[in-house]
PDB file of C-alpha atoms in Angstrom:
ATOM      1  CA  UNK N  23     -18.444   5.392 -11.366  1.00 45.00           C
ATOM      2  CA  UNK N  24     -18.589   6.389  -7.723  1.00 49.00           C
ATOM      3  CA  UNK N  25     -22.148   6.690  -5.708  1.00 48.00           C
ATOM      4  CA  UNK N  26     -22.969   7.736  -2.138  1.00 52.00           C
ATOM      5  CA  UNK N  27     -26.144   9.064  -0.851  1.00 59.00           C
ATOM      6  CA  UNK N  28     -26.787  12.331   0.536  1.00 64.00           C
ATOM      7  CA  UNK N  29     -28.849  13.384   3.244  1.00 62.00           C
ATOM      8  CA  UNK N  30     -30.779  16.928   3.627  1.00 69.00           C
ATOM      9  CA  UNK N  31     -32.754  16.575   0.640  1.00 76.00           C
ATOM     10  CA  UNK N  32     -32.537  12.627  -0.028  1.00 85.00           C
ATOM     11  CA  UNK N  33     -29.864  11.708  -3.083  1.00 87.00           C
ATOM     12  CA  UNK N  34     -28.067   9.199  -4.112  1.00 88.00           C
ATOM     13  CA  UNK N  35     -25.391  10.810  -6.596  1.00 88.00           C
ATOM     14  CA  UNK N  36     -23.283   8.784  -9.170  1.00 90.00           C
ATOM     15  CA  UNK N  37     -20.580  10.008 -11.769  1.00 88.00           C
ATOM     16  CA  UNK N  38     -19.948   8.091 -15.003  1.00 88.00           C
ATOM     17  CA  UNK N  39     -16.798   8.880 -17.158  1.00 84.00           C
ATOM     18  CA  UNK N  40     -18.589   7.462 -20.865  1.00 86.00           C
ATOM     19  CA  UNK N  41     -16.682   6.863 -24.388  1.00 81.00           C
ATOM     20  CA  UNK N  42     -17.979   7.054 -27.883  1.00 79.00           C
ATOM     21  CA  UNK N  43     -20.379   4.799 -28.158  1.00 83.00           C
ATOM     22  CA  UNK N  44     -24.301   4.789 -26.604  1.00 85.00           C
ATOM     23  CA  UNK N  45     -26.377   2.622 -23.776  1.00 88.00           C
ATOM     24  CA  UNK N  46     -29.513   1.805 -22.682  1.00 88.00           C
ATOM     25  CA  UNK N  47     -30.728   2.879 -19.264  1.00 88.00           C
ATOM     26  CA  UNK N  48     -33.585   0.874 -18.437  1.00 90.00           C
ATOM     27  CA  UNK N  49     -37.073   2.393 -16.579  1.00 91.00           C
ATOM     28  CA  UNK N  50     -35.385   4.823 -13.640  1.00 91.00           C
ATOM     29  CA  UNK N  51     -36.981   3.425 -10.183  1.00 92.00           C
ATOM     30  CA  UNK N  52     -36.937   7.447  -9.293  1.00 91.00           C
ATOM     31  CA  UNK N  53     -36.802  10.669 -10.425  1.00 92.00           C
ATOM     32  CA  UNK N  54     -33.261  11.718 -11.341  1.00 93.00           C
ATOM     33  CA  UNK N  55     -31.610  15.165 -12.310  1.00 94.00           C
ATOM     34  CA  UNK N  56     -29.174  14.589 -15.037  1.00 94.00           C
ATOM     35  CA  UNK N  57     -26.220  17.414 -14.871  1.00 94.00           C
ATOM     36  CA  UNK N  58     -24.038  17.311 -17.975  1.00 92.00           C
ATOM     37  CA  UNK N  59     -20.104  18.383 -16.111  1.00 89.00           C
ATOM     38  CA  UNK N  60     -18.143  18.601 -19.238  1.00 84.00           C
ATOM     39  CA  UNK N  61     -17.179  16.465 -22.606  1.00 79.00           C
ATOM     40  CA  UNK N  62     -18.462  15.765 -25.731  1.00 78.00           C
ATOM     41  CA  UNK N  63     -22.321  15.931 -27.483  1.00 79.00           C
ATOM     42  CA  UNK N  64     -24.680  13.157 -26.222  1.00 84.00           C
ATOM     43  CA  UNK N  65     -28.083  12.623 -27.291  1.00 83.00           C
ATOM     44  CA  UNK N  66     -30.866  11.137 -25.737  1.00 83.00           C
ATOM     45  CA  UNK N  67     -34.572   9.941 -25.798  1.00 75.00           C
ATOM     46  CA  UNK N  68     -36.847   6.691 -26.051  1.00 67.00           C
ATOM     47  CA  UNK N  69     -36.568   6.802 -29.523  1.00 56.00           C
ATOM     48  CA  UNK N  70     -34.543   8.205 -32.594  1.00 48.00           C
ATOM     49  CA  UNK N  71     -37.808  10.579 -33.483  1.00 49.00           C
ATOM     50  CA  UNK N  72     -38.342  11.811 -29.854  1.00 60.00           C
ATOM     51  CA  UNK N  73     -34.415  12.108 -29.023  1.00 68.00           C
ATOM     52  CA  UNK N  74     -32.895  15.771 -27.343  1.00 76.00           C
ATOM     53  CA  UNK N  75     -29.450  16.921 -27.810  1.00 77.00           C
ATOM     54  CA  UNK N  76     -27.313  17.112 -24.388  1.00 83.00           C
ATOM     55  CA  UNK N  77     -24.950  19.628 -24.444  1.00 81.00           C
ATOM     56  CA  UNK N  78     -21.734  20.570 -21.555  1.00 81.00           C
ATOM     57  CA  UNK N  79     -23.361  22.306 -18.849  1.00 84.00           C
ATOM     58  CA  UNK N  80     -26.382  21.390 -19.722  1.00 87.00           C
ATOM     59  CA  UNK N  81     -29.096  19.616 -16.651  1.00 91.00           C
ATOM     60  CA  UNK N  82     -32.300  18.124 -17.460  1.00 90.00           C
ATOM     61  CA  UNK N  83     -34.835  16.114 -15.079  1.00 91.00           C
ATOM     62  CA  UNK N  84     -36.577  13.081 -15.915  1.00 89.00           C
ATOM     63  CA  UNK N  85     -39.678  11.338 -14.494  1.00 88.00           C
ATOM     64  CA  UNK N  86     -39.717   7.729 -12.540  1.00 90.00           C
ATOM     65  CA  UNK N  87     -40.202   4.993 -15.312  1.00 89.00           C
ATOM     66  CA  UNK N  88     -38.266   6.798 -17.961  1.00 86.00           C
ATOM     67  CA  UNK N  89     -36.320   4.304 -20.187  1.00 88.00           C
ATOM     68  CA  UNK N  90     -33.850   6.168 -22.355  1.00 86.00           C
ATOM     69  CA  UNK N  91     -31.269   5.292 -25.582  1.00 88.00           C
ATOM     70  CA  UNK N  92     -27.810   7.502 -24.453  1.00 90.00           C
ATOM     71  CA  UNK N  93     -25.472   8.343 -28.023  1.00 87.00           C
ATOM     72  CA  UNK N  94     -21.896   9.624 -26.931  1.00 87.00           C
ATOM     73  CA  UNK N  95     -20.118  11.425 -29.328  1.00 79.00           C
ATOM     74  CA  UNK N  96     -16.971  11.485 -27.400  1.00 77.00           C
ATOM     75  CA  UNK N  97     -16.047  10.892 -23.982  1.00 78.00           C
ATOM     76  CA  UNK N  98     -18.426  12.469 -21.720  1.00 86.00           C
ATOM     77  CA  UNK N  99     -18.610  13.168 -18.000  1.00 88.00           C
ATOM     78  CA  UNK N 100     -22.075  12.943 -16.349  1.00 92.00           C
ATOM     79  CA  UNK N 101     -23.435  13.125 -13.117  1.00 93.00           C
ATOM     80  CA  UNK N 102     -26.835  12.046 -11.970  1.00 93.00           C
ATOM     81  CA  UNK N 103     -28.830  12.297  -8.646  1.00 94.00           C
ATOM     82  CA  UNK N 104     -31.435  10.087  -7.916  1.00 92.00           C
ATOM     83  CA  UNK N 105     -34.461  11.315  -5.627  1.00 90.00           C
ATOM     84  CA  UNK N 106     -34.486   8.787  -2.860  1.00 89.00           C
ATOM     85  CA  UNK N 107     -37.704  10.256  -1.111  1.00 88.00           C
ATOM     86  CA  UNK N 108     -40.571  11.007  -3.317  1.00 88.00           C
ATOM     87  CA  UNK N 109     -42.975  12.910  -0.322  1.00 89.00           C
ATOM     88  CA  UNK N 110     -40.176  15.027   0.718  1.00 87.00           C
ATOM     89  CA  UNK N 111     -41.338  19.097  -0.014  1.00 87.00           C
ATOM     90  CA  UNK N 112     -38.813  19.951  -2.761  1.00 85.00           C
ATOM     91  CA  UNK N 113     -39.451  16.627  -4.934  1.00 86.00           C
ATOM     92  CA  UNK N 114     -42.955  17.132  -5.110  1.00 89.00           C
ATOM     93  CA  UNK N 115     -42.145  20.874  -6.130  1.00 88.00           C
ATOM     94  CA  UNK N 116     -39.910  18.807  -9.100  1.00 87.00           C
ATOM     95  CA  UNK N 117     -43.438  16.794  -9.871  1.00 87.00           C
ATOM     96  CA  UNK N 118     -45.461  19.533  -9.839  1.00 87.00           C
ATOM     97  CA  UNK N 119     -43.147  21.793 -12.388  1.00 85.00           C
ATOM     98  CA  UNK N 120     -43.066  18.684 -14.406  1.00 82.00           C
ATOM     99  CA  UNK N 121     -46.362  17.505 -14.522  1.00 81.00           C
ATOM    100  CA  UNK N 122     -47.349  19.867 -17.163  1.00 69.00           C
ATOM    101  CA  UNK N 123     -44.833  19.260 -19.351  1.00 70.00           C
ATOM    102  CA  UNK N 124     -44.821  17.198 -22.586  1.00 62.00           C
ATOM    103  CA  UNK N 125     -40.688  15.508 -22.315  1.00 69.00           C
ATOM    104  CA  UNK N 126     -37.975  16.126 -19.949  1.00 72.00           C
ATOM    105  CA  UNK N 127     -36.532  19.877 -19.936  1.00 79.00           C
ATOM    106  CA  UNK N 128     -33.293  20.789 -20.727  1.00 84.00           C
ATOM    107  CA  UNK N 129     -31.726  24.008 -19.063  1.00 86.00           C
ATOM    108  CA  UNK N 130     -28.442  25.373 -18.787  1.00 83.00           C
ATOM    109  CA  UNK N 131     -27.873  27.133 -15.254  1.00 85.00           C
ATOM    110  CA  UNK N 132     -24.210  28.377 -14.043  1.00 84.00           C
ATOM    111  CA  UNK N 133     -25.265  27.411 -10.269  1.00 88.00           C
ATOM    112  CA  UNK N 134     -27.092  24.152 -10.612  1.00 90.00           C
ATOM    113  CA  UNK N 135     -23.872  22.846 -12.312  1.00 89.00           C
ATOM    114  CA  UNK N 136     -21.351  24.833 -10.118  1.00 89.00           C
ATOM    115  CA  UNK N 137     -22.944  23.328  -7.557  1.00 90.00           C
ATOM    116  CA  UNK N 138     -23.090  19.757  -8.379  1.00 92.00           C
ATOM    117  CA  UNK N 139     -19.620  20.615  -9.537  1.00 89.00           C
ATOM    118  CA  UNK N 140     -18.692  21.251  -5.672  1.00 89.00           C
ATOM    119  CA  UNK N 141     -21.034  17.695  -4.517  1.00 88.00           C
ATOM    120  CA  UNK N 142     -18.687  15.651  -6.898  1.00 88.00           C
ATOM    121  CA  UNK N 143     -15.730  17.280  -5.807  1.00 85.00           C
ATOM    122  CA  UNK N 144     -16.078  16.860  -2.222  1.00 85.00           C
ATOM    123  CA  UNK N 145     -17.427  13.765  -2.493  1.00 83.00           C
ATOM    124  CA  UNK N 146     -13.868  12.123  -4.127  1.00 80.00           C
ATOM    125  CA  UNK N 147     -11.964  14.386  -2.275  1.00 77.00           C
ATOM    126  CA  UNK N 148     -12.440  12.072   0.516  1.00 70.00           C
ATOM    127  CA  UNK N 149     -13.549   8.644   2.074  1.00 72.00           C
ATOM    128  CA  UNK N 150     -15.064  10.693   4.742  1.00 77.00           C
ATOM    129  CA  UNK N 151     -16.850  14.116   2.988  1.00 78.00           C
ATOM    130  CA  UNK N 152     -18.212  16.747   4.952  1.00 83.00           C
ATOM    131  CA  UNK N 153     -21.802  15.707   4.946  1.00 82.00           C
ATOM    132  CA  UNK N 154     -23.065  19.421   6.314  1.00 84.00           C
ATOM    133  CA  UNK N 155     -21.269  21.034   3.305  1.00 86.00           C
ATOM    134  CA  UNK N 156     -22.527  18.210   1.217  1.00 84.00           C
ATOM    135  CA  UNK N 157     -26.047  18.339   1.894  1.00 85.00           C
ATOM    136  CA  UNK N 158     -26.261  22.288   1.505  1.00 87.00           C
ATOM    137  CA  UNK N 159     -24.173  22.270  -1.733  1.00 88.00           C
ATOM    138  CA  UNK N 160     -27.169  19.662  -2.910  1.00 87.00           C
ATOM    139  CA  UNK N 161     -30.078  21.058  -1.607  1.00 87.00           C
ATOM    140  CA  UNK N 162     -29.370  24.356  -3.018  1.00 88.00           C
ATOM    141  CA  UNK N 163     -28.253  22.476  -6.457  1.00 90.00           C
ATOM    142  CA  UNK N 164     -32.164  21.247  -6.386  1.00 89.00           C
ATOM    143  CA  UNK N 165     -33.945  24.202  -5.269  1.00 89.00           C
ATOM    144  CA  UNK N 166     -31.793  26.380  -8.205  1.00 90.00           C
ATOM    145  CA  UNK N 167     -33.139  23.482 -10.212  1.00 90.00           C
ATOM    146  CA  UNK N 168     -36.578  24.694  -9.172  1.00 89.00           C
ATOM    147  CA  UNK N 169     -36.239  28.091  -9.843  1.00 88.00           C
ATOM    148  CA  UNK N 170     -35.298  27.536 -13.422  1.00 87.00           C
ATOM    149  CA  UNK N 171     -38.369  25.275 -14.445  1.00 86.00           C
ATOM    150  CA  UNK N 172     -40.099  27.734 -12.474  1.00 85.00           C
ATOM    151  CA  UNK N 173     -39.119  30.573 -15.021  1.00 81.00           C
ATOM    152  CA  UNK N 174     -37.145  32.379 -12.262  1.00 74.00           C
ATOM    153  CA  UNK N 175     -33.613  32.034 -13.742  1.00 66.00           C
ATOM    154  CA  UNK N 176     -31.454  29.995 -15.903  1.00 57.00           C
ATOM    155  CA  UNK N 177     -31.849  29.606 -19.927  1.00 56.00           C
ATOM    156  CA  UNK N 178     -33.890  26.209 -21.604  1.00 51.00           C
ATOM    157  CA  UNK N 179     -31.897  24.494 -24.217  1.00 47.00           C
ATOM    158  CA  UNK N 180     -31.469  23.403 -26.776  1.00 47.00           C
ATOM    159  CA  UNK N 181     -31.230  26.669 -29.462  1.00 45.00           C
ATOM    160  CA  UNK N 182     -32.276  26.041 -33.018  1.00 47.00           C
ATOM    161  CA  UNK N 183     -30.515  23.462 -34.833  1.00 44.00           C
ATOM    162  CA  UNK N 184     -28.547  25.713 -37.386  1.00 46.00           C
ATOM    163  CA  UNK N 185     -27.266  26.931 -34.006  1.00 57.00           C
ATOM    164  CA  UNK N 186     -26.545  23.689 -32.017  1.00 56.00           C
ATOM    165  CA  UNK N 187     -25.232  22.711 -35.227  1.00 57.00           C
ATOM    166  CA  UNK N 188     -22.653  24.863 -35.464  1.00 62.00           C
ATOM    167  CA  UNK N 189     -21.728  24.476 -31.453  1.00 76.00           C
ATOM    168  CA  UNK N 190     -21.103  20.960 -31.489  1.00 72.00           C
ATOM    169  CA  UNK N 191     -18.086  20.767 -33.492  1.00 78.00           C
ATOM    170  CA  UNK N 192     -16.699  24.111 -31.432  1.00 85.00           C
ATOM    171  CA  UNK N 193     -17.129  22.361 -28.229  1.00 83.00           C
ATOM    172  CA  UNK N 194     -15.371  19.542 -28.975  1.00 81.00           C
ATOM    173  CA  UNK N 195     -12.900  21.110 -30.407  1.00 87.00           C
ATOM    174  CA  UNK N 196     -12.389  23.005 -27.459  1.00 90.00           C
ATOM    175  CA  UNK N 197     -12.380  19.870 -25.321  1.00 86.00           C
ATOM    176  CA  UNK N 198      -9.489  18.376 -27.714  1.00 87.00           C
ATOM    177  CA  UNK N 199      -7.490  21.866 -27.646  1.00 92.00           C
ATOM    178  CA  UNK N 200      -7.361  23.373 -23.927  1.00 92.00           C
ATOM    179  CA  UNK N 201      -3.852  23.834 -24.298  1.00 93.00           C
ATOM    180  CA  UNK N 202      -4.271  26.368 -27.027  1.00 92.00           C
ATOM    181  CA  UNK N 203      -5.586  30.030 -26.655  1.00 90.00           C
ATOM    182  CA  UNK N 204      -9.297  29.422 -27.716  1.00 93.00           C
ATOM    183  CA  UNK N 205      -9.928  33.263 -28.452  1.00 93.00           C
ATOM    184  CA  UNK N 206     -13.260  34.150 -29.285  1.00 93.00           C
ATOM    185  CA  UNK N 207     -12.337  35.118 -32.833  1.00 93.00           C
ATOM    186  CA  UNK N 208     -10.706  31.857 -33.205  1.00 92.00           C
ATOM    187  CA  UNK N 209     -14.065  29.885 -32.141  1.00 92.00           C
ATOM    188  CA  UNK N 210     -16.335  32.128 -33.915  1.00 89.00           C
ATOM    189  CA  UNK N 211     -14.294  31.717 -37.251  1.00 88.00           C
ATOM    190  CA  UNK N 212     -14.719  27.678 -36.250  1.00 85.00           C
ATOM    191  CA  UNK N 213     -18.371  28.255 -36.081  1.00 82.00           C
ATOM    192  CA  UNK N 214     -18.557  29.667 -39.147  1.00 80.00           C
ATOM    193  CA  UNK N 215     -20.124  33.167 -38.284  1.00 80.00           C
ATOM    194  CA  UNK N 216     -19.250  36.323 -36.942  1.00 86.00           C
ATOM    195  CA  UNK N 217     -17.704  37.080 -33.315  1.00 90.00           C
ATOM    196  CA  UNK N 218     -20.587  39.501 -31.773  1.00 89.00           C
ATOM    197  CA  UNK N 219     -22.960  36.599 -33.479  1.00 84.00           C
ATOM    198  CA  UNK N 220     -20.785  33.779 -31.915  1.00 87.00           C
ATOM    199  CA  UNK N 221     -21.387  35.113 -28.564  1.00 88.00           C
ATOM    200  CA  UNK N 222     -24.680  35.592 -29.010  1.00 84.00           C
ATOM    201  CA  UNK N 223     -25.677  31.607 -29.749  1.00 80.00           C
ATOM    202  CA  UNK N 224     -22.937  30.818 -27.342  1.00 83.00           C
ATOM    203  CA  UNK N 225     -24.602  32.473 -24.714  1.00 79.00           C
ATOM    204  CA  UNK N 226     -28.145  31.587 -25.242  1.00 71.00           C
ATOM    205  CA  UNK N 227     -27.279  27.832 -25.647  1.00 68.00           C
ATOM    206  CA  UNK N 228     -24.832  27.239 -22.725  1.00 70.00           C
ATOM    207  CA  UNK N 229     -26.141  29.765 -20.264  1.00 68.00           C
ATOM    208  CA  UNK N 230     -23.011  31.565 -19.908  1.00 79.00           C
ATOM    209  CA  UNK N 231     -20.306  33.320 -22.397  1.00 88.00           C
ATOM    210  CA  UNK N 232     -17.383  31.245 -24.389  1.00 91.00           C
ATOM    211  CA  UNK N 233     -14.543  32.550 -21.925  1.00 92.00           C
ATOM    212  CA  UNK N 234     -16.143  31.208 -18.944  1.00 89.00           C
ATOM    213  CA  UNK N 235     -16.816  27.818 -20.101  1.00 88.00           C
ATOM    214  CA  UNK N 236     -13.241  27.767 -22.026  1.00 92.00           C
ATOM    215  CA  UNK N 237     -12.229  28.685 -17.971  1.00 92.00           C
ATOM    216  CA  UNK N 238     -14.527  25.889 -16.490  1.00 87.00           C
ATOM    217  CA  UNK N 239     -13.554  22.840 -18.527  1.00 88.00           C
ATOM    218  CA  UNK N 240      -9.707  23.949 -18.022  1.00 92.00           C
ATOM    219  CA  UNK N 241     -10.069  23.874 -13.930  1.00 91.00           C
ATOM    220  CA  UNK N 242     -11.586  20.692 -14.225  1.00 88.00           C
ATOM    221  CA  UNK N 243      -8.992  19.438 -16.908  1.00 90.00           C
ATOM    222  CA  UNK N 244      -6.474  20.848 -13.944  1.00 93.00           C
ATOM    223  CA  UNK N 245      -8.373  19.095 -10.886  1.00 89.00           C
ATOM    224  CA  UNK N 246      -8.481  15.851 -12.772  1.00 88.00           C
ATOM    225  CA  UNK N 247      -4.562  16.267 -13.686  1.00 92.00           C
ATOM    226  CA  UNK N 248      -3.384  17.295 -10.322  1.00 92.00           C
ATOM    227  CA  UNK N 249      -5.681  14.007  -8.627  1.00 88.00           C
ATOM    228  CA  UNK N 250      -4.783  11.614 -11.294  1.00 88.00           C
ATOM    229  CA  UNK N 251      -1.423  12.211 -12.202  1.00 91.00           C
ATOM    230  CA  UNK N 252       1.994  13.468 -10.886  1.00 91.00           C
ATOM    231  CA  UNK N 253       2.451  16.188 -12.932  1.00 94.00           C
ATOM    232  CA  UNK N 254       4.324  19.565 -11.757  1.00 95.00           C
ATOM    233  CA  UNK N 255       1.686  22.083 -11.265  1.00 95.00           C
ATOM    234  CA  UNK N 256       3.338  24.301 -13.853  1.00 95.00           C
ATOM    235  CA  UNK N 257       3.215  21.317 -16.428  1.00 96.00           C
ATOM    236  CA  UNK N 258      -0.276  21.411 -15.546  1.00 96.00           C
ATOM    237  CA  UNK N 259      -1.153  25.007 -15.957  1.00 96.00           C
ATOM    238  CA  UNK N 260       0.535  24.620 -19.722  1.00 95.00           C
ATOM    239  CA  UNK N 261      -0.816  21.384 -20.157  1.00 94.00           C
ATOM    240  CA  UNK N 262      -4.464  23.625 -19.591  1.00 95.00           C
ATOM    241  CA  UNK N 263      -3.705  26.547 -21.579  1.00 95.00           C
ATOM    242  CA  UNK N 264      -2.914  29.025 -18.424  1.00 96.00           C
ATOM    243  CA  UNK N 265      -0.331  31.192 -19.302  1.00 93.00           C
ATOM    244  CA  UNK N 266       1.656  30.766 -15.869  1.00 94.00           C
ATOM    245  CA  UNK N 267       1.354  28.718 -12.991  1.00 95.00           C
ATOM    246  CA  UNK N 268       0.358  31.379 -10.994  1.00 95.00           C
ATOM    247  CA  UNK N 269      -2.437  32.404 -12.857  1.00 95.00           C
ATOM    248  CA  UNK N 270      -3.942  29.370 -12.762  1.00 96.00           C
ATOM    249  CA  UNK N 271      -3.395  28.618  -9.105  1.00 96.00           C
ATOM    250  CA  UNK N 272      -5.787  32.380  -8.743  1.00 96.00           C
ATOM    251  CA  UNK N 273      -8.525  30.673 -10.767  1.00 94.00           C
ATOM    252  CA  UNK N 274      -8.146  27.669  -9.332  1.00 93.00           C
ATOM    253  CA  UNK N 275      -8.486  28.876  -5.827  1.00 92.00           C
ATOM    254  CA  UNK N 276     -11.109  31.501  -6.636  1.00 91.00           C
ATOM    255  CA  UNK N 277     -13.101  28.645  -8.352  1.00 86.00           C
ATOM    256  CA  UNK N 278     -12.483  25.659  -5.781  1.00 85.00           C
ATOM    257  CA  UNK N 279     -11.214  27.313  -2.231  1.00 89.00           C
ATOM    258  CA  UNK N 280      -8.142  25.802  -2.539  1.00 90.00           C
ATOM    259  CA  UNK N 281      -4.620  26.596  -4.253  1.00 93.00           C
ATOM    260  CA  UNK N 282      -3.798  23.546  -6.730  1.00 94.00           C
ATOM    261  CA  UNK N 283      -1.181  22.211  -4.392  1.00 93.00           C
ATOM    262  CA  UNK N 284      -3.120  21.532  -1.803  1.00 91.00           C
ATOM    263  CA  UNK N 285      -6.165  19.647  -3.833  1.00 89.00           C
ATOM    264  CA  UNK N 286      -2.953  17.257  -4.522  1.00 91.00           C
ATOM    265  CA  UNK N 287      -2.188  16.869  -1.134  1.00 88.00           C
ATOM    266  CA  UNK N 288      -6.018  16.170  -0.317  1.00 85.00           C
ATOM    267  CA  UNK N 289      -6.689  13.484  -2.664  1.00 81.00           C
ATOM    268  CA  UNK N 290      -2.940  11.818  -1.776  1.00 81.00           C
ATOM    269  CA  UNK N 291      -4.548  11.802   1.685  1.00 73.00           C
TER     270      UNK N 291
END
């Protein structure tokens, strides 16, 4: 786990790495927005009946006082940032939005997770972030946030459960294959249904389309090899399912602003 607070608007962010298994989390002391970065299913809720499914890529936002039972199907990486100030402008906005809502929604938004994607990052990169960069990345994580319960952008989740159904064994299979080619065809005949169909449920339930979350959970597969492990960057890019270094190393730096080698040298620093 790591945790640090964040100024702008007030957060306190923390990153679990879970297994298979589940937890309790007892009543939250304030409202927290929940961003699913990548891993297996989880599921969620105060109670088997009144349980959602939480999918990769998936956010959701839940109220102060809300005491939850977590089920991990698999190892799962979550993030979640905890509203330290409740009178501050953009977490009343959150109350408001959420006031008239039954449960906690779940949404799938490319920019509310690239951007807590980019918090996290910079936040392990180093024992001294950039707090400016930090507190924009954030602030603009919660005002997308926002804009999506506020019907502006972004998809709600979760699709039917034929659908979700059939997604859940895909994406973890994907998650236990990045190494292979993961063609659409391939995944679609894994769901069981037809390619143009495939990408149609894929779309609607994750927000965005099969190749660029294949793409997404391989640079962070990548990042967490090059930090963790001394690797050659080529064994890497195989190890990811890139076919050449160099490829990678161009979606690597278009995604993250740096080339591979030098997120090494960073978190060596």
């Amino acid at each position: 786990m790591i945790s640090v607070e964040i100024g702008g608007v007030p957060l306190r962010a923390e990153r679990y790495i879970f297994q298979l298994g589940g937890c309790e989390v007892p009543p939250l002391d304030s409202m927290v927005l929940a961003c699913h970065m990548g891993g297996a299913r989880a599921t969620a809720g105060r109670n088997p009946g009144r349980s959602f499914d939480f999918l990769a890529g998936a956010a959701t936002v839940f109220q102060p006082g809300f005491a939850s039972r977590w089920t991990f199907f698999g190892a799962i990486d979550m993030a979640m940032f905890h509203f330290l100030d409740p009178n501050h402008d953009m977490v009343r906005q959150l109350q408001r939005l959420l006031a008239a809502r039954a449960k906690s929604p779940t949404f799938s938004d490319p920019l509310v997770h690239a951007s807590a994607q980019q918090v996290l990052a910079e936040i392990a990169r180093s024992s001294t972030p950039n707090a400016g960069f930090v507190e924009r990345a954030s602030a603009l994580m919660v005002e997308q946030a926002c804009r999506v319960l506020e019907g502006k952008t972004g998809r709600h989740l979760p699709p039917d459960a034929l659908q979700l159904g059939r997604l859940q064994g895909v994406l973890e299979w994907i998650g236990q294959n990045l190494s292979s080619e993961l063609s659409n065809a391939e995944l679609a005949e894994r769901a069981g249904v037809s390619e143009s169909h495939f990408r149609r449920i894929f779309q609607e339930a994750m927000g965005m389309t099969p190749h660029r979350y294949v793409l997404r959970l391989r640079l962070e597969r990548v990042h967490e090899l090059l930090t963790r492990t001394s690797f050659s960057i080529a064994r890497v890019a195989a190890q990811c399912g890139f076919n050449s270094q160099s490829h990678m190393t161009a979606c690597f730096a278009a995604a993250y602003g740096i080339t591979p080698a030098r997120a090494r040298q960073q978190a060596r620093a």
